[in-house]
mmCIF file of C-alpha atoms (C1' of nucleotides) in Angstrom:
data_model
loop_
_atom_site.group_PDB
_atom_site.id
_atom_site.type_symbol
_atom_site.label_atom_id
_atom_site.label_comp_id
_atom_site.label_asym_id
_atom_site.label_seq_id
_atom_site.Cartn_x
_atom_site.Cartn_y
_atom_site.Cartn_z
ATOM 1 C CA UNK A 1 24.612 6.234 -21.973
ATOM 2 C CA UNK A 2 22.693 8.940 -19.884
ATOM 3 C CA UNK A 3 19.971 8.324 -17.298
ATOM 4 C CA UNK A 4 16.825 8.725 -17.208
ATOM 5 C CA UNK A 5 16.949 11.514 -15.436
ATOM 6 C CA UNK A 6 19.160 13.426 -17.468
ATOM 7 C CA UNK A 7 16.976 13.114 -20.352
ATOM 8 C CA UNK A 8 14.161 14.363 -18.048
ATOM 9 C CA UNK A 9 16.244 17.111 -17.331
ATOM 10 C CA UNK A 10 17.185 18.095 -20.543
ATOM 11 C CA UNK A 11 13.345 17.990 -22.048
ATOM 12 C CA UNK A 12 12.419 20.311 -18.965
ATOM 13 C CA UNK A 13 14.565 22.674 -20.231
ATOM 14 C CA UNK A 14 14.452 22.574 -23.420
ATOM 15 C CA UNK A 15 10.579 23.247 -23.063
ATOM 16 C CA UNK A 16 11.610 26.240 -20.967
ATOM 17 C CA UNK A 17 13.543 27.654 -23.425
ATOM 18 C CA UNK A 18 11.242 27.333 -25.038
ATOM 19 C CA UNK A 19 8.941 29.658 -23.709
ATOM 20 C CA UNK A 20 11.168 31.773 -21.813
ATOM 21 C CA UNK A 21 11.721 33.960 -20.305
ATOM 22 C CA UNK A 22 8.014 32.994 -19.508
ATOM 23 C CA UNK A 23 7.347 31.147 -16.428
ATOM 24 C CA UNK A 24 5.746 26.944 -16.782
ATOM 25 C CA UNK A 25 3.975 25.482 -14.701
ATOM 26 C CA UNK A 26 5.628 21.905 -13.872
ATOM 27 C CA UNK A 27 2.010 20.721 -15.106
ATOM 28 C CA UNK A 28 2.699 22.266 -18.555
ATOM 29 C CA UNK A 29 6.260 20.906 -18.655
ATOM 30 C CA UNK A 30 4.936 17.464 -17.483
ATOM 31 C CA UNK A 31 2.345 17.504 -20.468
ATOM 32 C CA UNK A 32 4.811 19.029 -23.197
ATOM 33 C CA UNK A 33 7.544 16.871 -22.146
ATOM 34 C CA UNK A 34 5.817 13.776 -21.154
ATOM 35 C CA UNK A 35 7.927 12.765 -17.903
ATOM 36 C CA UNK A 36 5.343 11.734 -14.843
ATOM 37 C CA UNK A 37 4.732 14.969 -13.432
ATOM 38 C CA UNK A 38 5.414 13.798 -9.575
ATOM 39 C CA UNK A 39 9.227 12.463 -10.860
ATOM 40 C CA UNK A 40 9.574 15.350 -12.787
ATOM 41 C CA UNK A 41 8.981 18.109 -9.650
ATOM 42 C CA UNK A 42 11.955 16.799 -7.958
ATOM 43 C CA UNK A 43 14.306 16.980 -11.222
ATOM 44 C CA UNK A 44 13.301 20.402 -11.551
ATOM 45 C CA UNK A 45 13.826 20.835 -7.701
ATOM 46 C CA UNK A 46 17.195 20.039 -8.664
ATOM 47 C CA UNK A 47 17.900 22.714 -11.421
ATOM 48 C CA UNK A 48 16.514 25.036 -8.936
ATOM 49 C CA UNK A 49 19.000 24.164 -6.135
ATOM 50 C CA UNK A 50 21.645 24.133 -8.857
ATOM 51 C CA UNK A 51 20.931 27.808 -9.816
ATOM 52 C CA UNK A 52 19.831 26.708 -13.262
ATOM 53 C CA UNK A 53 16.641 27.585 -12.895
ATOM 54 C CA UNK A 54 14.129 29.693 -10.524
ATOM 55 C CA UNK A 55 11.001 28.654 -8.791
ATOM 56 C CA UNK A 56 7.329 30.774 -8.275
ATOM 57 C CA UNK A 57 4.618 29.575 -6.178
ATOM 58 C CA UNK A 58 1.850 30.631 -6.050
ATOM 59 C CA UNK A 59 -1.019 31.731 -8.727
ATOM 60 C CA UNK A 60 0.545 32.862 -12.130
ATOM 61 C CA UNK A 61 3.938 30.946 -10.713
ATOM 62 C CA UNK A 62 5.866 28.464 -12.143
ATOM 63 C CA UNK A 63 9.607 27.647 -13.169
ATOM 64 C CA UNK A 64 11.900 29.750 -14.793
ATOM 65 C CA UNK A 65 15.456 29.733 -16.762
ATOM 66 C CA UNK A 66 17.512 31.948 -14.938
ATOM 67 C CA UNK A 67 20.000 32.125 -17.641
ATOM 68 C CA UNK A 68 19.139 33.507 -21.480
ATOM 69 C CA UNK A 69 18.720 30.087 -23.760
ATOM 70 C CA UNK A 70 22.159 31.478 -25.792
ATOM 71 C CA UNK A 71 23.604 31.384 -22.698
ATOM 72 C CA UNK A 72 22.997 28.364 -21.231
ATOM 73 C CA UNK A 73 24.680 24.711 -22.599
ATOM 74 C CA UNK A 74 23.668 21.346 -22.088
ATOM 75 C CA UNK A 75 26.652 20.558 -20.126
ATOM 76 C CA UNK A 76 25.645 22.843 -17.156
ATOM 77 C CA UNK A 77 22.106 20.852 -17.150
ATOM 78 C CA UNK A 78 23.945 17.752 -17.676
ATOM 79 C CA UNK A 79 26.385 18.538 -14.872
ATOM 80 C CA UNK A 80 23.881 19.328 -12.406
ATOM 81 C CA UNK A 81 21.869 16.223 -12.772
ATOM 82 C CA UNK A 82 24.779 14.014 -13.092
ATOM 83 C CA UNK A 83 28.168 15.006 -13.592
ATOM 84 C CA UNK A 84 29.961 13.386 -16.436
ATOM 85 C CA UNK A 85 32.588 11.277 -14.844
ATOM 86 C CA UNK A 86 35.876 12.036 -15.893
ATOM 87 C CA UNK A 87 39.153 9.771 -15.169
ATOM 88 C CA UNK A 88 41.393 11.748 -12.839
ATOM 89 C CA UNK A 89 43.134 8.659 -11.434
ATOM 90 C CA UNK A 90 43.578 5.333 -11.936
ATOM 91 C CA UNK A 91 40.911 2.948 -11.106
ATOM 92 C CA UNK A 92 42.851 0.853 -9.821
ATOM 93 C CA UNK A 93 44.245 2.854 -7.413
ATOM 94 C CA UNK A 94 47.579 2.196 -8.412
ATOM 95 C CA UNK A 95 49.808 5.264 -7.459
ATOM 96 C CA UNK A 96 53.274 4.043 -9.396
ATOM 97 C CA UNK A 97 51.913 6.597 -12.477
ATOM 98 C CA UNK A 98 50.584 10.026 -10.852
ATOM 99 C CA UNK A 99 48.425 11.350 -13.171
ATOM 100 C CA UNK A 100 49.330 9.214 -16.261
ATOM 101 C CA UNK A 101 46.547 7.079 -17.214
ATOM 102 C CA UNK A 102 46.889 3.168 -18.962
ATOM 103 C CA UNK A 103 46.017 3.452 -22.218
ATOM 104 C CA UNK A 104 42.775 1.495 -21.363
ATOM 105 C CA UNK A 105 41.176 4.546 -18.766
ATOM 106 C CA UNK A 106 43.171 6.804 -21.581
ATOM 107 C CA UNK A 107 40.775 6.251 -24.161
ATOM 108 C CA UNK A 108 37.757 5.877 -21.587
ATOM 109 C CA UNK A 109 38.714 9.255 -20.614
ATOM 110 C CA UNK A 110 39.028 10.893 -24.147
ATOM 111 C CA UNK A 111 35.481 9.336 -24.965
ATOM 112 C CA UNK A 112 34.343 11.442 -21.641
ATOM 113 C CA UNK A 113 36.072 14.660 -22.738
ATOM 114 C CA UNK A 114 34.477 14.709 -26.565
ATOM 115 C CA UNK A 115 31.262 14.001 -25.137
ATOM 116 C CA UNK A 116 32.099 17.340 -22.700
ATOM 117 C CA UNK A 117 32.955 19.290 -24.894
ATOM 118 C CA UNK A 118 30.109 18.692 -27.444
ATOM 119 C CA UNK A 119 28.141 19.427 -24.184
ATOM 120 C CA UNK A 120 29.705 22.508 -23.192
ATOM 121 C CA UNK A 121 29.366 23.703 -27.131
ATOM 122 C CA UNK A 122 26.000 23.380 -27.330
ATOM 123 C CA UNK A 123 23.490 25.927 -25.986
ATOM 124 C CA UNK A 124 19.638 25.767 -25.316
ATOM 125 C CA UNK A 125 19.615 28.257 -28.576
ATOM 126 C CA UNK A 126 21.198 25.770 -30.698
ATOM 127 C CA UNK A 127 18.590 23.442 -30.122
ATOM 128 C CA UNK A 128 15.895 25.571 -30.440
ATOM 129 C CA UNK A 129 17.019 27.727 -33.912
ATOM 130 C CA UNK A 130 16.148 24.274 -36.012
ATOM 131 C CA UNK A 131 18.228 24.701 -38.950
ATOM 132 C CA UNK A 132 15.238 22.664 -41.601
ATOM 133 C CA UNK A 133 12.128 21.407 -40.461
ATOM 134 C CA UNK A 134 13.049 20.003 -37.571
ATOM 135 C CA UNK A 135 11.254 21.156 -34.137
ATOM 136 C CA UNK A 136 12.493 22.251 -30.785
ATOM 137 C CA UNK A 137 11.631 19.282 -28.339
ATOM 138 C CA UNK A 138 10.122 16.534 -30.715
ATOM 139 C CA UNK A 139 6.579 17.897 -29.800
ATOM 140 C CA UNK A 140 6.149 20.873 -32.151
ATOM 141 C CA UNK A 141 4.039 23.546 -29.663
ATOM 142 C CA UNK A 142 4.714 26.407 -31.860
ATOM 143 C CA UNK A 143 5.780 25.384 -35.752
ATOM 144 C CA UNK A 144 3.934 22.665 -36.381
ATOM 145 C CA UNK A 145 0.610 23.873 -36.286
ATOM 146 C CA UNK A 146 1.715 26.755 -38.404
ATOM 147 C CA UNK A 147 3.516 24.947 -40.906
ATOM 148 C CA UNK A 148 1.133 22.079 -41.650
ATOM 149 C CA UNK A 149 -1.976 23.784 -40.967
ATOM 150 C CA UNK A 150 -2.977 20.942 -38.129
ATOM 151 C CA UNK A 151 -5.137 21.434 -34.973
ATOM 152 C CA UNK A 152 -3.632 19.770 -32.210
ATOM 153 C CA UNK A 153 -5.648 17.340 -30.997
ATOM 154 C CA UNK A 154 -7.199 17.110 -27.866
ATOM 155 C CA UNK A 155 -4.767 15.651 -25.320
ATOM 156 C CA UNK A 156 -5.921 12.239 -24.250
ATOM 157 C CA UNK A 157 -2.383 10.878 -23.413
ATOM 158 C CA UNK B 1 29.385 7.439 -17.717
ATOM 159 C CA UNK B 2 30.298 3.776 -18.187
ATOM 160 C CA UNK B 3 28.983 0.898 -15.900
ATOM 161 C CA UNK B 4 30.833 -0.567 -13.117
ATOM 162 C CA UNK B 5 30.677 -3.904 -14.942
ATOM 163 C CA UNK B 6 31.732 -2.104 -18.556
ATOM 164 C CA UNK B 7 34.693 -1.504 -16.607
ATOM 165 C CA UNK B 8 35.399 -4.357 -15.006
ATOM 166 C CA UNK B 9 34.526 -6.315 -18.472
ATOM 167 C CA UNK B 10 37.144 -4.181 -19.913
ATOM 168 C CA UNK B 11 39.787 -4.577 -17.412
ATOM 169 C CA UNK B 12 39.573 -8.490 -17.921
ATOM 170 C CA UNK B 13 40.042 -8.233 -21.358
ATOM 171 C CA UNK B 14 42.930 -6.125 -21.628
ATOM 172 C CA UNK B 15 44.138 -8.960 -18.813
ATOM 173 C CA UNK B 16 43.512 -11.533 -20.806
ATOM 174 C CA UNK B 17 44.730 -9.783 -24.211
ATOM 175 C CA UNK B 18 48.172 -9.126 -22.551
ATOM 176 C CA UNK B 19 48.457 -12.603 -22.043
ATOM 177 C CA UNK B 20 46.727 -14.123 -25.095
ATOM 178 C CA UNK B 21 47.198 -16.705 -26.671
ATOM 179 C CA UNK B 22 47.327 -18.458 -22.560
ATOM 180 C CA UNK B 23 44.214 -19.177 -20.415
ATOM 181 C CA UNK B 24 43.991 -17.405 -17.553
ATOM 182 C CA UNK B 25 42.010 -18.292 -14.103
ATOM 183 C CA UNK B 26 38.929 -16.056 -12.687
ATOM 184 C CA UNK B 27 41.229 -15.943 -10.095
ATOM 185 C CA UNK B 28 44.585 -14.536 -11.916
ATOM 186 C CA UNK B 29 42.330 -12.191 -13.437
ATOM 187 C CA UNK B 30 40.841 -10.928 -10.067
ATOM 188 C CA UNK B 31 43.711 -10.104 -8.580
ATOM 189 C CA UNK B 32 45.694 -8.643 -11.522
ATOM 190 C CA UNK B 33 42.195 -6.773 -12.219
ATOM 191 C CA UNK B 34 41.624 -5.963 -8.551
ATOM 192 C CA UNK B 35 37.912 -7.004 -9.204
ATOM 193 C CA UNK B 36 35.921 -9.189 -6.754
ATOM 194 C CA UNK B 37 36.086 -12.829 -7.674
ATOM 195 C CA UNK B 38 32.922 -13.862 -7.355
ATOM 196 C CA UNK B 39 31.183 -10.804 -9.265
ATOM 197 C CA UNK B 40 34.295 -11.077 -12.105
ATOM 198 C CA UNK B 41 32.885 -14.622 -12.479
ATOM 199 C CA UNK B 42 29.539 -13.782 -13.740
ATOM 200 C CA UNK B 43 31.218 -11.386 -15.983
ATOM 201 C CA UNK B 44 33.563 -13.332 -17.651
ATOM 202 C CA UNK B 45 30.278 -15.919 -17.847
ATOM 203 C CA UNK B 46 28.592 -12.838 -20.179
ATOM 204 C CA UNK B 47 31.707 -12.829 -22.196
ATOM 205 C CA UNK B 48 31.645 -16.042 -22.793
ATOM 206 C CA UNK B 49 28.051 -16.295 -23.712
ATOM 207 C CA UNK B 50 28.394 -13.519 -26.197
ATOM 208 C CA UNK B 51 31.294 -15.965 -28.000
ATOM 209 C CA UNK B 52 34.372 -13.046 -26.884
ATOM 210 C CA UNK B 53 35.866 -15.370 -24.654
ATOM 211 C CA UNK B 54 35.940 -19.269 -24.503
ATOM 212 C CA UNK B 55 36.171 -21.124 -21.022
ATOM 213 C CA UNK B 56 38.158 -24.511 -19.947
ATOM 214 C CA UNK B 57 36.972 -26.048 -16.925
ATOM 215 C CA UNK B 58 39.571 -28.086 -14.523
ATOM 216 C CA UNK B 59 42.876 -28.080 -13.961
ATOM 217 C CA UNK B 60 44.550 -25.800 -16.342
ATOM 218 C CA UNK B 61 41.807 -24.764 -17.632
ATOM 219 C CA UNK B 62 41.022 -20.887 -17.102
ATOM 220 C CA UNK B 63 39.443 -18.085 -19.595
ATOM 221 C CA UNK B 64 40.940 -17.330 -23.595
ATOM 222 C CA UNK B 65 40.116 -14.807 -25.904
ATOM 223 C CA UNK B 66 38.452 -16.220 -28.953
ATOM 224 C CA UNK B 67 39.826 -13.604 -31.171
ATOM 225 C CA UNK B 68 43.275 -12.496 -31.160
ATOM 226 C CA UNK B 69 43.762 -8.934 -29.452
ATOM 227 C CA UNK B 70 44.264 -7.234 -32.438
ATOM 228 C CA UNK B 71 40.969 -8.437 -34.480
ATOM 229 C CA UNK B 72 39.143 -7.137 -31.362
ATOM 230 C CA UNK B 73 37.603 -4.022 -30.713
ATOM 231 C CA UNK B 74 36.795 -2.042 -27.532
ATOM 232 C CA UNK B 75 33.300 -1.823 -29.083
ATOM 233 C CA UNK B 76 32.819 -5.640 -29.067
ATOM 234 C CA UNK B 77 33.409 -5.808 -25.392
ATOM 235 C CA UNK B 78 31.237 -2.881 -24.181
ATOM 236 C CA UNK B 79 28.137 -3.813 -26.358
ATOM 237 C CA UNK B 80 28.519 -7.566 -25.172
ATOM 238 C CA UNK B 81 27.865 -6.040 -21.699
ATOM 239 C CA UNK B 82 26.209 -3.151 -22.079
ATOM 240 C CA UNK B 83 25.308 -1.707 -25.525
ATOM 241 C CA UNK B 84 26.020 1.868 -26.200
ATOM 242 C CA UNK B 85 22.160 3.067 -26.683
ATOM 243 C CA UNK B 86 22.157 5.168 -29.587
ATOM 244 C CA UNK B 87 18.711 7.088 -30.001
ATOM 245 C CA UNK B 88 16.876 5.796 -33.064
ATOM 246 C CA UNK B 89 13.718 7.139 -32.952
ATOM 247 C CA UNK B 90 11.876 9.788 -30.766
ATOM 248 C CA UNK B 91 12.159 8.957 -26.892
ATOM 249 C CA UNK B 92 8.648 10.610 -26.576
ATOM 250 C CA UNK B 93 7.036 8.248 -29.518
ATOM 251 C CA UNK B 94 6.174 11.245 -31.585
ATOM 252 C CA UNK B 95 5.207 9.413 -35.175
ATOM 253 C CA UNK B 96 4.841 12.802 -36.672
ATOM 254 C CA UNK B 97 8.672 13.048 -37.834
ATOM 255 C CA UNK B 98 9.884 9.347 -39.455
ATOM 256 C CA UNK B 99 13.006 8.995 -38.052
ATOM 257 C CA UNK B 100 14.184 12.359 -37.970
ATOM 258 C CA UNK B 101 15.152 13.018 -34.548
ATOM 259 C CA UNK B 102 14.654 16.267 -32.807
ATOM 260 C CA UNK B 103 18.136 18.649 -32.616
ATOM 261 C CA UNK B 104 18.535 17.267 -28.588
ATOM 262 C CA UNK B 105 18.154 13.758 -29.171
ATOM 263 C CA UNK B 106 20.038 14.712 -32.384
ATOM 264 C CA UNK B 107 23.163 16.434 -30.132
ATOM 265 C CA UNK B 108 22.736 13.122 -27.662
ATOM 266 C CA UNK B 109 22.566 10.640 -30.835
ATOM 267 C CA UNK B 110 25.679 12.531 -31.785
ATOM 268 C CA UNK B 111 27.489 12.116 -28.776
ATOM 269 C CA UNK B 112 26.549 8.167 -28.449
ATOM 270 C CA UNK B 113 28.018 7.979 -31.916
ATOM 271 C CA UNK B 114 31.346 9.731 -31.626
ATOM 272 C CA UNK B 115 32.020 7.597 -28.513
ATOM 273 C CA UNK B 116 30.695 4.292 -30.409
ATOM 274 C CA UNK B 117 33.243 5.262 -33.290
ATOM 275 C CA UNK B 118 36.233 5.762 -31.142
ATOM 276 C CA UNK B 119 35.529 2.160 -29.654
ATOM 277 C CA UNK B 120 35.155 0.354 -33.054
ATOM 278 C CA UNK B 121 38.490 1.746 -34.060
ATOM 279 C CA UNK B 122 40.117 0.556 -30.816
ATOM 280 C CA UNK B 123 41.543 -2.758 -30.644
ATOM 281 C CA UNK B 124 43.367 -4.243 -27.956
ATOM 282 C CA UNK B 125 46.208 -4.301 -29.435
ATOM 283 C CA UNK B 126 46.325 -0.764 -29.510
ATOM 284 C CA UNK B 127 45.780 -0.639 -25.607
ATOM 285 C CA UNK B 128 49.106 -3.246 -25.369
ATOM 286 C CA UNK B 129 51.417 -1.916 -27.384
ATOM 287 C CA UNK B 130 52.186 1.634 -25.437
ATOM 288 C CA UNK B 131 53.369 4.122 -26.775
ATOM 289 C CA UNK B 132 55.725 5.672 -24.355
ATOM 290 C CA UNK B 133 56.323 4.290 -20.764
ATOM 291 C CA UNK B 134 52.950 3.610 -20.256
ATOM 292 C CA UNK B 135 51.974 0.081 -18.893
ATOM 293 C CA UNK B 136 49.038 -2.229 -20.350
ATOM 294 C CA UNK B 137 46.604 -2.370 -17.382
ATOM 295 C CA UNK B 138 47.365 0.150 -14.947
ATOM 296 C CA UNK B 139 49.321 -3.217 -13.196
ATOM 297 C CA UNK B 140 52.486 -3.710 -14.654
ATOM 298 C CA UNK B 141 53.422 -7.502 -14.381
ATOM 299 C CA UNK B 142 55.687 -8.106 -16.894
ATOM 300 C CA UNK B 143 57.481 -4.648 -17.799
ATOM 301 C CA UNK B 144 57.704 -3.309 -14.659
ATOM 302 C CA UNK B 145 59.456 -5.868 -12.381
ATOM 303 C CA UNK B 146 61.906 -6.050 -15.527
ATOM 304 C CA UNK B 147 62.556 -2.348 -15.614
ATOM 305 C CA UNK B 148 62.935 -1.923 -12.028
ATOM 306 C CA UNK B 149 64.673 -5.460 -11.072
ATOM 307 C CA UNK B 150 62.020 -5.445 -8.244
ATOM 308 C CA UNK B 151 61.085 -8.976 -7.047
ATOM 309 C CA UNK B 152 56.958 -9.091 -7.509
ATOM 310 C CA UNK B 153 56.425 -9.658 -3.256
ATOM 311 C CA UNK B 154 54.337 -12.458 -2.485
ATOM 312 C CA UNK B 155 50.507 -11.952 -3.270
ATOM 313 C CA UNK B 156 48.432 -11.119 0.257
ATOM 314 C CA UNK B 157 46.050 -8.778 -1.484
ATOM 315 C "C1'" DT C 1 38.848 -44.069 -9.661
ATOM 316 C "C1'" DC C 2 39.656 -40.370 -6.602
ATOM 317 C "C1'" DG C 3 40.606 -35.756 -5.577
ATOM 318 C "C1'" DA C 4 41.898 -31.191 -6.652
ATOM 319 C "C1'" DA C 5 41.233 -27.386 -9.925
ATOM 320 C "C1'" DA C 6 38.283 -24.611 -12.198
ATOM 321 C "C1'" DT C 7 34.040 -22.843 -14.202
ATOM 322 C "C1'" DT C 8 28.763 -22.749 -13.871
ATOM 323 C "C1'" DG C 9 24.508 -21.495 -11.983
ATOM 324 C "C1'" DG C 10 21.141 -20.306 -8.571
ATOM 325 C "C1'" DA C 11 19.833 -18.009 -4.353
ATOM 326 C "C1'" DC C 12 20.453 -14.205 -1.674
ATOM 327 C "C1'" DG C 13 21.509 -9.333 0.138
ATOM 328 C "C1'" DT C 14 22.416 -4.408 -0.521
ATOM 329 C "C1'" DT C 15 22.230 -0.103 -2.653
ATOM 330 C "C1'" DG C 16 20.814 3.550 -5.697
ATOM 331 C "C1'" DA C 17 17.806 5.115 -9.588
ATOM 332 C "C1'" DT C 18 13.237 5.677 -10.719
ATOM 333 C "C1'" DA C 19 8.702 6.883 -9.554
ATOM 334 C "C1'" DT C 20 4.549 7.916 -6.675
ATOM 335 C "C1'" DC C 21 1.847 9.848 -2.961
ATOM 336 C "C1'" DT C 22 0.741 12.839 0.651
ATOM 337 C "C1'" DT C 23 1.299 16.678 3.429
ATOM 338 C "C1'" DG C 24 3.152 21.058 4.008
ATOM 339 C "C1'" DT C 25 4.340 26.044 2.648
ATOM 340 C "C1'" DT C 26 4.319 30.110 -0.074
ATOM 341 C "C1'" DT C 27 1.954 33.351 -2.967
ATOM 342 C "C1'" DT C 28 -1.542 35.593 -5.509
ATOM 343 C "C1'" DA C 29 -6.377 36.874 -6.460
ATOM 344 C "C1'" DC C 30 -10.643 38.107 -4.779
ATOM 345 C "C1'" DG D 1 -8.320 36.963 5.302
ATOM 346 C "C1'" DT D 2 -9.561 33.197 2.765
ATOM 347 C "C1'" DA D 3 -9.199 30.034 -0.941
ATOM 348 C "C1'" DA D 4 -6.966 28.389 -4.818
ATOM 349 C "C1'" DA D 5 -2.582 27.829 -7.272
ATOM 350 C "C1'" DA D 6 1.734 26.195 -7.305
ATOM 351 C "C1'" DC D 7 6.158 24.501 -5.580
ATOM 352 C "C1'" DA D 8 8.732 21.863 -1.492
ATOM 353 C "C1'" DA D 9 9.753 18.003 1.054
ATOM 354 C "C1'" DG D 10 9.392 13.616 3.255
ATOM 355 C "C1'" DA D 11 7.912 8.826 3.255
ATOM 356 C "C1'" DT D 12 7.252 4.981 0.565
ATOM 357 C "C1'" DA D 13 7.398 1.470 -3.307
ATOM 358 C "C1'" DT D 14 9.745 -0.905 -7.144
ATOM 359 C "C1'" DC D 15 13.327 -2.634 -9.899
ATOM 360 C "C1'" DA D 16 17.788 -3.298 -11.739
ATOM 361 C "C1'" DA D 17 22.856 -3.053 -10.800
ATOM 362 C "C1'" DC D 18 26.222 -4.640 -7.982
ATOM 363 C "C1'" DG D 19 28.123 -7.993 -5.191
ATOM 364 C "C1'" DT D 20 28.442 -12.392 -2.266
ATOM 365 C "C1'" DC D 21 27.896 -17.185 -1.182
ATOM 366 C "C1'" DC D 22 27.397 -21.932 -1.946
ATOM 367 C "C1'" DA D 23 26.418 -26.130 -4.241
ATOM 368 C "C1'" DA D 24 26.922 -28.480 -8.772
ATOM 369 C "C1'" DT D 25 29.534 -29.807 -12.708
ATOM 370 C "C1'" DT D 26 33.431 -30.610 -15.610
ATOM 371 C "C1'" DT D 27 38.162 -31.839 -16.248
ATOM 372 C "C1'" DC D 28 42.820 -33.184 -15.526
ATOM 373 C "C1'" DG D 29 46.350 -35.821 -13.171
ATOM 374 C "C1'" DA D 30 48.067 -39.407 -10.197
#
DNA sequence: TCGAAATTGGACGTTGATATCTTGTTTTAC
DNA sequence: GTAAAACAAGATATCAACGTCCAATTTCGA
């Protein structure tokens, strides 16, 4: 139901939240988040040009959130990468109704808006306070190793 | 956030619902529809592969619903064409939580399902019968000539 | 049986999403 | 100031979605 690229996205920034308000390297991202690092450079140029997030170059640079992780929701990454399309109008272009939808593109619509609005509900902190067990992205940087008393491994993937 | 072909799928159906239990041509369809003919063919074909629709060949022949519109769901049509992709397991192939999903893929899973809910419990019945002044497709043919005593003009589109 | 109506199926073209590679450009450390 | 670190940006490749076109097939009616 959501690109590829929105998932991309989403990882990235989850994985910044992570760590913030420490800068990452898109390397590090990359790795933690496993999207091919080339592909995921220009989805982070992206949250850059959409204010989302700040760039460093440079030694010691990297990207940053540039807002708090309790202040920041998965619709405005969402939105930025691709905007949830909403029906305004009918797709059909018929103007005899103005703004009153068929009850077909009605309940297309009202899909849309729940989805929103769990979207706009939702911040980076939400994901990242795991209420039992469960760990911020699905890699486990931090907890894991604590919990279960496991090296990582070295990374061959 | 839906295909172009979901839409088109859907659009056709609600067609072919308002005039259930008749056949109706690819080429009724396409206009009333304002799809392309020859791209509405191939999906009426899908519909008809997945058993949603049944098709007549030669004269009088034309495209039926196999089930009546209100044993039919919204749900049926979209995952004939395109299934809603609920998350199952860990988009990054983590085997270290079963199928406990991390809280994003969680929130996405979420989102998938609210939207796959609202489409099981949406027949097209419910799209026909409406409510208040609202018209079936976002076309009018039957109601709104009657309402308005206007004389449906001769089809050049 | 012949022809028109109608769907079926394959080949083709176009566009955008996905992904990679290479060459800059900026910045810091020494 | 020079080199390494890191992002920026453009060109390119690939594949599926979208859409068109045309020939083949089935079916009904005269």
């Amino acid at each position: 139901m959501f690109s590829q690229t929105v998932e991309y996205a989403l990882r990235a920034v989850v994985c910044l939240a992570d760590r913030a308000p420490s800068a990452c390297t898109t390397e590090e991202i990359a790795v933690a988040t496993k999207v091919p690092k080339p592909y995921l450079s220009k989805v982070l140029q992206a949250l850059v040009r959409h204010k989302i997030a700040r760039s460093q170059r440079g030694i010691g640079g990297g990207i940053t959130l540039i807002k708090t992780p309790d202040q920041l929701t998965l619709f405005e990454i969402v939105n930025a990468i691709e905007p949830i399309a909403r029906i305004e109008t009918c797709p059909l272009g018929l103007k005899s109704h103005g703004k009153q939808l068929c009850p077909l593109h009605k309940r297309l619509d009202e899909a849309a808006a729940v989805v929103q609005k769990s979207f706009e509900e939702t911040t980076l902190s939400d994901l990242l306070s795991a209420p039992k067990g469960v760990y911020p992205l699905c890699e486990s940087p931090k907890s894991a190793g604590i919990a279960e008393g496991v090296q990582p491994a070295k990374k061959t993937d």
